[in-house]
Backbone atoms as SQL, in Angstrom:
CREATE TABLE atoms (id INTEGER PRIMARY KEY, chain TEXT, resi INTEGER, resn TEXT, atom TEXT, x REAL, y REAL, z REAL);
INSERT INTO atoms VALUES
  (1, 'A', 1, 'UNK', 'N', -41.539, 12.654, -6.363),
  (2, 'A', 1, 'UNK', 'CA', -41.168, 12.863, -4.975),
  (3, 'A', 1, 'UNK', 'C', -39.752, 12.355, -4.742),
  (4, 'A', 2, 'UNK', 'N', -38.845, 12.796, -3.289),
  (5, 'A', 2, 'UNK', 'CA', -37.337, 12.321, -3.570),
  (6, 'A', 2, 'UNK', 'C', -37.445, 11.535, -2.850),
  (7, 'A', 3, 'UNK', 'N', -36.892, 10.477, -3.078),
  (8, 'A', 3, 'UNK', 'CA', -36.517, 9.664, -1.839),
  (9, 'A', 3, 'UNK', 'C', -35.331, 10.297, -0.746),
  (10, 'A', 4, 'UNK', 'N', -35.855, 9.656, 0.394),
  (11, 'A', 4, 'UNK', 'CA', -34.843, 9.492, 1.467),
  (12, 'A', 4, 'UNK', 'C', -33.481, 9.391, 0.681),
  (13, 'A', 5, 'UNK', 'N', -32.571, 9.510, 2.303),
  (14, 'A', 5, 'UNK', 'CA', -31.573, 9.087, 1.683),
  (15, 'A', 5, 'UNK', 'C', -31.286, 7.319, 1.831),
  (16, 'A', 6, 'UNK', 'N', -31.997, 6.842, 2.978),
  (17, 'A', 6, 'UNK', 'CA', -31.948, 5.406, 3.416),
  (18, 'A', 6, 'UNK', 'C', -32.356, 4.532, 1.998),
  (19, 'A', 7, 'UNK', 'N', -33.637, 5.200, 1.363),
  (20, 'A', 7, 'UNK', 'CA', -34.250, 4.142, 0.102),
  (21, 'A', 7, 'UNK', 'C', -33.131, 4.734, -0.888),
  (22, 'A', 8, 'UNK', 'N', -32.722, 5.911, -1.285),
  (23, 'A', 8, 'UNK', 'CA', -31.401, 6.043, -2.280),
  (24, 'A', 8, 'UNK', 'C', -30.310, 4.898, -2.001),
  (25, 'A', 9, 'UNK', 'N', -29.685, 4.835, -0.858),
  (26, 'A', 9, 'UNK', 'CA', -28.745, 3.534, -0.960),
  (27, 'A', 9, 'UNK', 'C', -29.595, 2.454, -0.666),
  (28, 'A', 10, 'UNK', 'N', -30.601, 2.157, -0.446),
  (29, 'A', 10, 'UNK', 'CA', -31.028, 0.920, -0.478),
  (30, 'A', 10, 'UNK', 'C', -30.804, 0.851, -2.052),
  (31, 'A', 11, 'UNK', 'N', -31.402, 1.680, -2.736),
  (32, 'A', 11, 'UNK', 'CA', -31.456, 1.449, -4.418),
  (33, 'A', 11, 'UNK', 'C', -29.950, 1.143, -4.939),
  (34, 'A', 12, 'UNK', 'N', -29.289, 1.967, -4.442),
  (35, 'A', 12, 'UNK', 'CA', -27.672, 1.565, -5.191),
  (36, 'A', 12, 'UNK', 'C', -27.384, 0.518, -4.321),
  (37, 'A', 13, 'UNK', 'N', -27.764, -0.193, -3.314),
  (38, 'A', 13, 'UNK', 'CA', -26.912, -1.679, -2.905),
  (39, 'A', 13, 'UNK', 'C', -27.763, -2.610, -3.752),
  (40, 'A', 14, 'UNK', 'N', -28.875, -2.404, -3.791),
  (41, 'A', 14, 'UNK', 'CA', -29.552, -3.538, -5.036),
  (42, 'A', 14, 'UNK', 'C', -29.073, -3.727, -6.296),
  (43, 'A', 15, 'UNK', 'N', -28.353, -2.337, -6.554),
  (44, 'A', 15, 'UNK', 'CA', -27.493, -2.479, -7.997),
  (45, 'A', 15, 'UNK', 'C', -26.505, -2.966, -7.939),
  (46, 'A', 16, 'UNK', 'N', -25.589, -2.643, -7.001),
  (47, 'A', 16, 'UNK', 'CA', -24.547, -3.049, -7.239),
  (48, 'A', 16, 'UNK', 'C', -24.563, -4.740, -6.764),
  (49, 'A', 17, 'UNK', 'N', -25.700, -4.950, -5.983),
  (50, 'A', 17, 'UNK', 'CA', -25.503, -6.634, -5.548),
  (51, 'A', 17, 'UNK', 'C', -26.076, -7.753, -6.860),
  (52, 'A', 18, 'UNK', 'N', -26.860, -6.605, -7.652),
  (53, 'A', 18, 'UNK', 'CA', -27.219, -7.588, -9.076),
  (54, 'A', 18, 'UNK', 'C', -26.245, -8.144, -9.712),
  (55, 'A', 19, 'UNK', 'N', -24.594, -7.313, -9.479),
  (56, 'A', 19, 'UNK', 'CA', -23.811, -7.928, -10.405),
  (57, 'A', 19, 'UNK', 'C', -22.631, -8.193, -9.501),
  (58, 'A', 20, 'UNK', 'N', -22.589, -7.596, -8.260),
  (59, 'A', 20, 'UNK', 'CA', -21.154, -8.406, -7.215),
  (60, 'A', 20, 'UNK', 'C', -21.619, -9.591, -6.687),
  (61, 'A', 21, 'UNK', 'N', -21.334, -10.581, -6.938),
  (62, 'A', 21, 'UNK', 'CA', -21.639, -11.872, -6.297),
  (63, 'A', 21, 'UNK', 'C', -20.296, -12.520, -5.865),
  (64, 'A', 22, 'UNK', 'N', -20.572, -12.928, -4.507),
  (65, 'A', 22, 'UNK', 'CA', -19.080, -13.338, -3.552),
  (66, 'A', 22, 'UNK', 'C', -18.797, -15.188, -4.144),
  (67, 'A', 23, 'UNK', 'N', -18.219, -15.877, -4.746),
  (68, 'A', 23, 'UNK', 'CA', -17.869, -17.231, -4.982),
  (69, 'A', 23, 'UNK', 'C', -17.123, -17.521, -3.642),
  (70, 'A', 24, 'UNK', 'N', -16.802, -19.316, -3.984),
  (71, 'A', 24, 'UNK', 'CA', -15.956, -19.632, -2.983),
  (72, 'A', 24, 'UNK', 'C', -13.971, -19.375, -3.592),
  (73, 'A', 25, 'UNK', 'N', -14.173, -18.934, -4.617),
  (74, 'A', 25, 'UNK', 'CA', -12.394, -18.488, -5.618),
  (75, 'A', 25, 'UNK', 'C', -12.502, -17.432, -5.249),
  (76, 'A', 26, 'UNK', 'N', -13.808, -16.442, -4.959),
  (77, 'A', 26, 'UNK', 'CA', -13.460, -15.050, -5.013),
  (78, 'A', 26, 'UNK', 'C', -14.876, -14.873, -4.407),
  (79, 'A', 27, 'UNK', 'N', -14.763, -14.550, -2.726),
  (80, 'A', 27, 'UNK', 'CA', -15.616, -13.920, -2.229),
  (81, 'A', 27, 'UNK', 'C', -15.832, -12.474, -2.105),
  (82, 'A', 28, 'UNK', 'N', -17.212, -12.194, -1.753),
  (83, 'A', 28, 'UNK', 'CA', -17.030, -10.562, -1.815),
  (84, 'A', 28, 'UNK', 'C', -17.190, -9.760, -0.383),
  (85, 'A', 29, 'UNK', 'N', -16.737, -8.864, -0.260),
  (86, 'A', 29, 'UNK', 'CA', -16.362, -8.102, 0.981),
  (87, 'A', 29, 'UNK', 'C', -17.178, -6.899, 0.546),
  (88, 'A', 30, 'UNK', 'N', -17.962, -7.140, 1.827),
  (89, 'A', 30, 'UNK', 'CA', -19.423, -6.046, 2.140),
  (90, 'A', 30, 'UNK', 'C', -18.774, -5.321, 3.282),
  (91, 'A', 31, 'UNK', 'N', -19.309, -4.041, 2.826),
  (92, 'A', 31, 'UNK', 'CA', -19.185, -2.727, 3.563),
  (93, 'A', 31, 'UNK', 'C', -20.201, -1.970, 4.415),
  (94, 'A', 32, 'UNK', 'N', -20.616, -1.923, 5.745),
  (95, 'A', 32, 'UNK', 'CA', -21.809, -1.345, 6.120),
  (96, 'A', 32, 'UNK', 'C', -20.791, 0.030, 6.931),
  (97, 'A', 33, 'UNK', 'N', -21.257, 1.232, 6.859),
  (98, 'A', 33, 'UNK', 'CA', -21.071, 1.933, 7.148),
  (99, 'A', 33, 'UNK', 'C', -22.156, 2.691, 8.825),
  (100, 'A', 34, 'UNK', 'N', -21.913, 2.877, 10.094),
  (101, 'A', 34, 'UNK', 'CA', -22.794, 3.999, 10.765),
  (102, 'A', 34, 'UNK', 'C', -22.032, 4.860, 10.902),
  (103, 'A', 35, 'UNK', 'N', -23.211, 5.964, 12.051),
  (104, 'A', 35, 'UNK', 'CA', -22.077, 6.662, 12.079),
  (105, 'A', 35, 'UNK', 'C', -21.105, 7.090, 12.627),
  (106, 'A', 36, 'UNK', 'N', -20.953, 6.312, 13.766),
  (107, 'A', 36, 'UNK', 'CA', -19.448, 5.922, 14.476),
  (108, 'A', 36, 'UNK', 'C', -18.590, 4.711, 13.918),
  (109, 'A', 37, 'UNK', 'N', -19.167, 3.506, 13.901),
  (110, 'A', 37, 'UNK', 'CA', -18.371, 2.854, 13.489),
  (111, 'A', 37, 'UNK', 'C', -18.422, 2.044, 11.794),
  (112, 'A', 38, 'UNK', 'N', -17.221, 1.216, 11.502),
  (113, 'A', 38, 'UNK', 'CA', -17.369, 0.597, 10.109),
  (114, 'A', 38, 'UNK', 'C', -17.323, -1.028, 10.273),
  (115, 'A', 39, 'UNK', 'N', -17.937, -1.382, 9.791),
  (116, 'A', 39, 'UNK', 'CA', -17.857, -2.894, 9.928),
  (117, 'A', 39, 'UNK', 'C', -17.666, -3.646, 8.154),
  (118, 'A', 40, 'UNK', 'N', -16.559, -4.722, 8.564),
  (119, 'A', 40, 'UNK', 'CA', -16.466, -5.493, 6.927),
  (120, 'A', 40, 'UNK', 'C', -16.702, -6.997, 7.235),
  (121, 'A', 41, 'UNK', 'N', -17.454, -7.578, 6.367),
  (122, 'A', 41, 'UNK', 'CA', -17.463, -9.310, 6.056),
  (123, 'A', 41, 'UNK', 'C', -17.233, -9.362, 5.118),
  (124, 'A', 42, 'UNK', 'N', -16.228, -10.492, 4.949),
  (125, 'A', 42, 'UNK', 'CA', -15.724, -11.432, 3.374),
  (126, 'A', 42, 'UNK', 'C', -17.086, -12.535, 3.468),
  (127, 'A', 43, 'UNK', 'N', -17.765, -12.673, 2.358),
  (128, 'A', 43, 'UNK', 'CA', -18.614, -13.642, 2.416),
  (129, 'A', 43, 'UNK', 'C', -18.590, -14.577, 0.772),
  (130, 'A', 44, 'UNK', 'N', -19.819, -16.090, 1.520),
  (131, 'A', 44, 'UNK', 'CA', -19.263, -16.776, -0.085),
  (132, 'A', 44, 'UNK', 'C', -20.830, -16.480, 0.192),
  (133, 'A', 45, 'UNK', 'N', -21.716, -16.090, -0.893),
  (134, 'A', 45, 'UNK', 'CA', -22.858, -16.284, -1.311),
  (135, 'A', 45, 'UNK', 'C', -23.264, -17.034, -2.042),
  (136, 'A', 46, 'UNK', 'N', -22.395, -18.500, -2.402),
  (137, 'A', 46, 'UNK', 'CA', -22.955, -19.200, -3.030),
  (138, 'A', 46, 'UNK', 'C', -23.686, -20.267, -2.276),
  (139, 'A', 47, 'UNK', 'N', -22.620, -20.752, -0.785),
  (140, 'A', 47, 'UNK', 'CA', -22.912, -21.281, 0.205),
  (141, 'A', 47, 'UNK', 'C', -23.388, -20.771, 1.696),
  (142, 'A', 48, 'UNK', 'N', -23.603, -19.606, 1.081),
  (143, 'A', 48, 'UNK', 'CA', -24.426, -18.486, 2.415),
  (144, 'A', 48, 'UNK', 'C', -23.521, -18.796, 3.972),
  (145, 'A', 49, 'UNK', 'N', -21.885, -18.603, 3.585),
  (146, 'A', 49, 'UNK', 'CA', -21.566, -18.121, 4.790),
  (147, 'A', 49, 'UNK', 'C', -20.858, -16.661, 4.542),
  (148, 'A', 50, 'UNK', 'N', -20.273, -16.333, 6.276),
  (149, 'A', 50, 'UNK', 'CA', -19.566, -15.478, 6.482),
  (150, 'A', 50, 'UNK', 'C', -18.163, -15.853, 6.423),
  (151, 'A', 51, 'UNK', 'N', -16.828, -15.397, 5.592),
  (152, 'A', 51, 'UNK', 'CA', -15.952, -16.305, 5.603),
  (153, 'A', 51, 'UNK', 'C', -14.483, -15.614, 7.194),
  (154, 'A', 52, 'UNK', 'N', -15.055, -14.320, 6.949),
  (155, 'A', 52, 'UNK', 'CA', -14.451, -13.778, 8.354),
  (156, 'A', 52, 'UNK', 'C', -14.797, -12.334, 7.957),
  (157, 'A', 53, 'UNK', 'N', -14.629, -11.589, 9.834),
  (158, 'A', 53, 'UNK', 'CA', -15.556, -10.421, 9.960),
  (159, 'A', 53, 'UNK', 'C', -14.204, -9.388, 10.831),
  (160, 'A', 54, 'UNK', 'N', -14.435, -8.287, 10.376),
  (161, 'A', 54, 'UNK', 'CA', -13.627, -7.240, 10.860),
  (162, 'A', 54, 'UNK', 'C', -14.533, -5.622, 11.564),
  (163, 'A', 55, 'UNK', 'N', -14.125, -5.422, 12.603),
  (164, 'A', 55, 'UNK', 'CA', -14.709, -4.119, 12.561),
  (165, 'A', 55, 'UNK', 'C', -14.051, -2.842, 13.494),
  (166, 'A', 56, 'UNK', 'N', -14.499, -1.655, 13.505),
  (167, 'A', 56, 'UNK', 'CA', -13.847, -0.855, 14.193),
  (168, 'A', 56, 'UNK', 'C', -13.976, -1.011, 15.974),
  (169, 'A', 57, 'UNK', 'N', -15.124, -1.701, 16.270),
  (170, 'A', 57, 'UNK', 'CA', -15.186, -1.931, 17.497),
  (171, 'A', 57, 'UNK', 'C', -14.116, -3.036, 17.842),
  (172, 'A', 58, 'UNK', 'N', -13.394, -4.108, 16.990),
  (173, 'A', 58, 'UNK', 'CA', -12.285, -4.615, 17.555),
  (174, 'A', 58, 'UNK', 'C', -11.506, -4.250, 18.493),
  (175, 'A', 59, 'UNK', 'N', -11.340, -4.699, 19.667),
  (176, 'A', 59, 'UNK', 'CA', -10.464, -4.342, 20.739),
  (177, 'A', 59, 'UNK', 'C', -9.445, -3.558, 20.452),
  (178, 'A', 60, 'UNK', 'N', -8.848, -4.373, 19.271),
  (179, 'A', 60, 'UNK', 'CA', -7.126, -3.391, 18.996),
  (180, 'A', 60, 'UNK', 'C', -7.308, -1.715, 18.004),
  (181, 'A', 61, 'UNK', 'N', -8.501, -2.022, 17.251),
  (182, 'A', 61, 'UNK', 'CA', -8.760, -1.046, 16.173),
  (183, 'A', 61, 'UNK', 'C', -9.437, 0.371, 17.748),
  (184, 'A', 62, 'UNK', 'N', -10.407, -0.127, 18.555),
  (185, 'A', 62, 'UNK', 'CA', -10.926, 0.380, 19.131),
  (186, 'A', 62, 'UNK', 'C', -9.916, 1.474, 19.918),
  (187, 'A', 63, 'UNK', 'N', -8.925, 0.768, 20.292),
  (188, 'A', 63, 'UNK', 'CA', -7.821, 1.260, 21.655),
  (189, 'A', 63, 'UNK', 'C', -7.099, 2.411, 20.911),
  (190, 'A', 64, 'UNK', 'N', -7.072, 1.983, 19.471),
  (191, 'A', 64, 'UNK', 'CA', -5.708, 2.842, 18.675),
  (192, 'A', 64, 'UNK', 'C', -6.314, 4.376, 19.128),
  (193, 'A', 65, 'UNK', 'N', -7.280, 4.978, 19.611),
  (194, 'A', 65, 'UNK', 'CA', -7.874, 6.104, 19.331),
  (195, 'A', 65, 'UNK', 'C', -7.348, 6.945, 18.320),
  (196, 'A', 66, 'UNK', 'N', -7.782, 6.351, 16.917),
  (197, 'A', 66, 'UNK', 'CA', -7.387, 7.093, 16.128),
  (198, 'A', 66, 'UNK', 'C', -8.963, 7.888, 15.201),
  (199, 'A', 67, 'UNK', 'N', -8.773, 8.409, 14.539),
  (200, 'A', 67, 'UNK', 'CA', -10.049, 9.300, 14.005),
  (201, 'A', 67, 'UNK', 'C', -10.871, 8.115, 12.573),
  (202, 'A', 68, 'UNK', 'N', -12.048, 8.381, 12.366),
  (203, 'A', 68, 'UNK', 'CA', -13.015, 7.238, 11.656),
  (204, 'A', 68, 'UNK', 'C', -12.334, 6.624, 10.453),
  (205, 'A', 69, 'UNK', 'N', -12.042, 7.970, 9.530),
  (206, 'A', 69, 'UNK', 'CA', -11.077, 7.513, 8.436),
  (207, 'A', 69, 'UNK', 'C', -9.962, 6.900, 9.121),
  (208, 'A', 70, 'UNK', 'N', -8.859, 6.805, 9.741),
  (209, 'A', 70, 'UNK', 'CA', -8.057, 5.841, 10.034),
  (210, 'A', 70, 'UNK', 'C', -8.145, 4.493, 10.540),
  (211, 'A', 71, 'UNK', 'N', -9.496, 4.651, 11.706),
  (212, 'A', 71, 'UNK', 'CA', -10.051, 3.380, 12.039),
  (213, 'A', 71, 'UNK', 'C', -10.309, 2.567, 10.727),
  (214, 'A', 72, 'UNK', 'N', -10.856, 3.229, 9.898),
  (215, 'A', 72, 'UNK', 'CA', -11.617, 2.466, 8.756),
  (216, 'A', 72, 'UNK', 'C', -10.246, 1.663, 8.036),
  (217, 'A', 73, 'UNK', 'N', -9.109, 2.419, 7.892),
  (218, 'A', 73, 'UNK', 'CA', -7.659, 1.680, 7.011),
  (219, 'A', 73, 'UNK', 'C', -7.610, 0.726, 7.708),
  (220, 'A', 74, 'UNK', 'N', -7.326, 0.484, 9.306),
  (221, 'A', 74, 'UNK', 'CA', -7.306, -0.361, 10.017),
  (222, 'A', 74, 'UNK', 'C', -8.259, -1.474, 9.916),
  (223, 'A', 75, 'UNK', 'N', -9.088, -1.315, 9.652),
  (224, 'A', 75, 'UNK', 'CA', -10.330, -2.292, 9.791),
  (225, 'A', 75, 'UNK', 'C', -9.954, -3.052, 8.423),
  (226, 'A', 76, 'UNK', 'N', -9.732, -2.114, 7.073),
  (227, 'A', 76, 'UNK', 'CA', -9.361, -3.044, 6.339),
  (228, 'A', 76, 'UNK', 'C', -8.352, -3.820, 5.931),
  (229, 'A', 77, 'UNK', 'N', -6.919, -3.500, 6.922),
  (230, 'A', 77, 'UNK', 'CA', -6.029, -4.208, 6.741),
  (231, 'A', 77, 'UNK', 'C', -6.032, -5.512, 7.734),
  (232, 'A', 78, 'UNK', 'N', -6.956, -5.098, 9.442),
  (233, 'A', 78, 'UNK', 'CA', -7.619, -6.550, 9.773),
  (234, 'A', 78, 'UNK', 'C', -7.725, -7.753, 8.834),
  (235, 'A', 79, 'UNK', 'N', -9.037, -7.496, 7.918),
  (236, 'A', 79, 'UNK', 'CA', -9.621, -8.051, 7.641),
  (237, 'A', 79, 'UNK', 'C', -9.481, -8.783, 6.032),
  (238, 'A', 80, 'UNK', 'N', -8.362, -7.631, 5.660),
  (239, 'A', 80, 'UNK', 'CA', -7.481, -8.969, 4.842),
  (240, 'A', 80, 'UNK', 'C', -6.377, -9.660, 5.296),
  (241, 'A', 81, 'UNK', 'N', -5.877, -9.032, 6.810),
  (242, 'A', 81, 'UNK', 'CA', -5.017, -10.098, 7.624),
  (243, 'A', 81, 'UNK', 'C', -5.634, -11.539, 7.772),
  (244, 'A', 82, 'UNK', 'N', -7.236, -11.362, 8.396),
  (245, 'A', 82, 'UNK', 'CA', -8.104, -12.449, 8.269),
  (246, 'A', 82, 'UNK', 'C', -8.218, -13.423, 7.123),
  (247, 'A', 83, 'UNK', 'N', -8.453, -12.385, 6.272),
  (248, 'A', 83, 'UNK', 'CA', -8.922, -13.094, 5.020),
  (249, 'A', 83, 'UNK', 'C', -7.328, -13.952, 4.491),
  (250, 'A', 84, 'UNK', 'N', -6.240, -13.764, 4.571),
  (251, 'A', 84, 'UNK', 'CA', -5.459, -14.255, 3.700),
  (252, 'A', 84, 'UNK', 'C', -4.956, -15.545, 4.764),
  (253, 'A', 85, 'UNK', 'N', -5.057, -15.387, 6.078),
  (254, 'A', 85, 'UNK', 'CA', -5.191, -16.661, 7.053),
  (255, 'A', 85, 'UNK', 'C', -6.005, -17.485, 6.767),
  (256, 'A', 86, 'UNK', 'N', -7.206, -17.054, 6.080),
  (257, 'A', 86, 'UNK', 'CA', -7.947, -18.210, 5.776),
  (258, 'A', 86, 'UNK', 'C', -7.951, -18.637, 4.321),
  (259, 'A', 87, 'UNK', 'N', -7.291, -18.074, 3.688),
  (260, 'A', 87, 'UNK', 'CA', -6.881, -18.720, 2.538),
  (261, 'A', 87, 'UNK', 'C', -7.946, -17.851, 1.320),
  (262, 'A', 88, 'UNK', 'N', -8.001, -16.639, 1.003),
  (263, 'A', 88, 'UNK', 'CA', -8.462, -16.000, 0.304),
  (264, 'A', 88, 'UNK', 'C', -7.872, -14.744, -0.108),
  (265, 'A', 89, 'UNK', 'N', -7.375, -14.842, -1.090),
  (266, 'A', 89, 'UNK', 'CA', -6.284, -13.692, -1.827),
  (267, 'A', 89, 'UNK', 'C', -7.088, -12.842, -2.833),
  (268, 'A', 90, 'UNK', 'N', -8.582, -13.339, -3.865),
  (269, 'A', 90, 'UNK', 'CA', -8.804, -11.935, -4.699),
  (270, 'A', 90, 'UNK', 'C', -10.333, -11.819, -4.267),
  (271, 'A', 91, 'UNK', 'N', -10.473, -10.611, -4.065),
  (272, 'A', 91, 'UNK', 'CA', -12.205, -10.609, -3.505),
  (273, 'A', 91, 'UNK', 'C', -12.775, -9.590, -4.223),
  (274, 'A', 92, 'UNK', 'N', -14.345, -9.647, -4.459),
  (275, 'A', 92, 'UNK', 'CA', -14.868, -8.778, -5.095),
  (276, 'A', 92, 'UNK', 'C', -15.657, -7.261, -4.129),
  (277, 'A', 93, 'UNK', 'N', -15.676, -6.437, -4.151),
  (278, 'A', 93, 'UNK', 'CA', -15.785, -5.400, -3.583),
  (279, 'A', 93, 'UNK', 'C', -17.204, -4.720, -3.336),
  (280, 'A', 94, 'UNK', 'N', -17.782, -5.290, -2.495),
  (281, 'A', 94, 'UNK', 'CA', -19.167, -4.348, -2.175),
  (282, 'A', 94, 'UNK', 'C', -19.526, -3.714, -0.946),
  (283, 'A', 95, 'UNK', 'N', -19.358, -1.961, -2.126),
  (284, 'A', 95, 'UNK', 'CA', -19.423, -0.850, -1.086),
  (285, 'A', 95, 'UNK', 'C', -20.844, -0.059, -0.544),
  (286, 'A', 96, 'UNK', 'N', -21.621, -1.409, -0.860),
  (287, 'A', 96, 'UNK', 'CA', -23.017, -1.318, -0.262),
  (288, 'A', 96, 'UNK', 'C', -23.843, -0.374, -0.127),
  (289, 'A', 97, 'UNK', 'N', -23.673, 0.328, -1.237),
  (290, 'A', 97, 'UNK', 'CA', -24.729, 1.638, -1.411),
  (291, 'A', 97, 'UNK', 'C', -24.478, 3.101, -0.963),
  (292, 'A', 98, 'UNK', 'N', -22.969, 2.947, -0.399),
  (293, 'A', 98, 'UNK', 'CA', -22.320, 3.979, -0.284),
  (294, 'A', 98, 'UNK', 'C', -21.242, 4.286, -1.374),
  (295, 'A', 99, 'UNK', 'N', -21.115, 5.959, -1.188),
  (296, 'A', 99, 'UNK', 'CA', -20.147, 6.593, -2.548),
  (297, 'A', 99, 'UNK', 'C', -18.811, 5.976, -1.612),
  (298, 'A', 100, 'UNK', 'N', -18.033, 5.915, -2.934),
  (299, 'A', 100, 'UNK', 'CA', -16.155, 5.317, -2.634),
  (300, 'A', 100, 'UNK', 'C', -15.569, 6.368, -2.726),
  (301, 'A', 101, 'UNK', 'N', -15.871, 7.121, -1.024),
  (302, 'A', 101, 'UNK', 'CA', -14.635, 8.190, -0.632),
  (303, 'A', 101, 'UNK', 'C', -14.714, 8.409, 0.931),
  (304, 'A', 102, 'UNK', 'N', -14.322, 8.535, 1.456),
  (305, 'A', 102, 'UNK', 'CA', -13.989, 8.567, 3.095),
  (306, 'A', 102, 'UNK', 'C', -13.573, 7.612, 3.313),
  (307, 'A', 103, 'UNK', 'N', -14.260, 6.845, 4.209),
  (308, 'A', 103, 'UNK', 'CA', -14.227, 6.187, 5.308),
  (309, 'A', 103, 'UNK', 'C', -14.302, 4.650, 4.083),
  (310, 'A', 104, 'UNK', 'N', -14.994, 4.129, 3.398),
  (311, 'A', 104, 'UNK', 'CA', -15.024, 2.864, 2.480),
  (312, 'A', 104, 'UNK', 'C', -13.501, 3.179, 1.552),
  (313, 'A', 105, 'UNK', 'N', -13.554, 4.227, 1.468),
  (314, 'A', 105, 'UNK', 'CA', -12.272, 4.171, -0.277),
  (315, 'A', 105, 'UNK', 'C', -11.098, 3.790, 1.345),
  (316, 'A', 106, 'UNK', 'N', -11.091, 4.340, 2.240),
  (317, 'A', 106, 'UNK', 'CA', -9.997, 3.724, 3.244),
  (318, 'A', 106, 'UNK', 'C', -10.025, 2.722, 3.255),
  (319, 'A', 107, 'UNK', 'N', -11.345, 1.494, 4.153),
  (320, 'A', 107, 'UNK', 'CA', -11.026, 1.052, 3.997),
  (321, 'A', 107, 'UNK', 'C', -10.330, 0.161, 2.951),
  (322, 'A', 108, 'UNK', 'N', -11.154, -0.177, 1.947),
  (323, 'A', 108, 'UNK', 'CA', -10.765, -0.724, 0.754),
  (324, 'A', 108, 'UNK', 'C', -9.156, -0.283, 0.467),
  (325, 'A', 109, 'UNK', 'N', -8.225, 0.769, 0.637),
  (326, 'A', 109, 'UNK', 'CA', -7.714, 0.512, 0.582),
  (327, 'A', 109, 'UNK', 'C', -5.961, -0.239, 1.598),
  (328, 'A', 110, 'UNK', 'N', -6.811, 0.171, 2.680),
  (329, 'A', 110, 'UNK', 'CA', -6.212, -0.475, 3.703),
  (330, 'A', 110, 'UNK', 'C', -6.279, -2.134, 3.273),
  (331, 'A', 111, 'UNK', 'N', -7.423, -2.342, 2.728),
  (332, 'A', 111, 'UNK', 'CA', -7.515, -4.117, 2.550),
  (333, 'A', 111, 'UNK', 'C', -6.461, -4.353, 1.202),
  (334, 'A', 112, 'UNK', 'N', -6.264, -3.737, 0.525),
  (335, 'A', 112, 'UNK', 'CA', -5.299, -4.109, -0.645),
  (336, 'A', 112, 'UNK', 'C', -3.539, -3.634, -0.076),
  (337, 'A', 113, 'UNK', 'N', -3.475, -3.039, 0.685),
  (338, 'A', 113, 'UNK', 'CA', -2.231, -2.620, 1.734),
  (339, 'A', 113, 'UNK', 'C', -1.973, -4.037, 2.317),
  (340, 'A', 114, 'UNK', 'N', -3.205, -4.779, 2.653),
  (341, 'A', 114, 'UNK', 'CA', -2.790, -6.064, 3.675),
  (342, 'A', 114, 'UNK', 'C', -2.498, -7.358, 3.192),
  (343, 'A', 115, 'UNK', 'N', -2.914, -7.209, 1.450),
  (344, 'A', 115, 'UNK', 'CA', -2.538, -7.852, 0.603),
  (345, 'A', 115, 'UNK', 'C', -3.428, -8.996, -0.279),
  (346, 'A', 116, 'UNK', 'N', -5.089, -7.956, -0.077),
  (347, 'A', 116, 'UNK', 'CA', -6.262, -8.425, -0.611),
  (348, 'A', 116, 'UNK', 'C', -5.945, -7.896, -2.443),
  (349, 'A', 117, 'UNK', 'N', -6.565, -8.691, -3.246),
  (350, 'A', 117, 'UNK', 'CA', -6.599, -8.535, -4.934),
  (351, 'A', 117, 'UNK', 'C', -8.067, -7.943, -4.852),
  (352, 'A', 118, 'UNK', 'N', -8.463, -6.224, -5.534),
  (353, 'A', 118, 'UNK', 'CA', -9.746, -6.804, -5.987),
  (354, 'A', 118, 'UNK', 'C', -10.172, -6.832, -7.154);
């Protein structure tokens, strides 16, 4: 029988979280995708926090009225603006059970534009 598509990426975020694990040298930046907006957290999973959070509903990302894929560049150059204020330069990348093209391969690369390592 096929699965959904919800239990298909449930299955590929379980994979890919078996082997991305966020440290406090190198946290990892989770990707949830709907389907209006994109949301990113840098997190340390060793000490189960959030180390800072970005998303398209941000006031400034929100106003730009620009289209999802662009929101999404935006969101990730936020959120390595965030991230490098708080003192985190190489992070590991989890695109949470979604394929790396639209709206995630933006952001992601909006976050290496802002001057994230991954």
């Amino acid at each position: 029988m096929a699965l959904s598509k919800y239990e298909r990426r449930e299955r590929l975020r379980m994979r890919i979280r078996k082997t991305v694990e966020g440290t406090e040298s190198r946290p990892r930046l989770a990707v949830f995708r709907s389907n209006k907006e994109i949301y990113a957290q840098i997190i340390d999973d060793v000490n189960g926090k959030t180390i800072t959070a970005a998303s398209s509903r941000d006031k400034d990302i929100d106003a730009s009225n620009v289209n999802k894929v662009e929101a999404a560049k935006l969101v990730g150059k936020a959120i390595a603006e965030k991230a490098v204020k708080a003192g985190v330069e190489t992070i590991a990348f989890d695109r949470g059970g979604y394929l790396y093209h639209g709206r995630v391969k933006s952001l992601a690369e909006g976050a290496r534009e802002g001057g994230l390592k991954f």
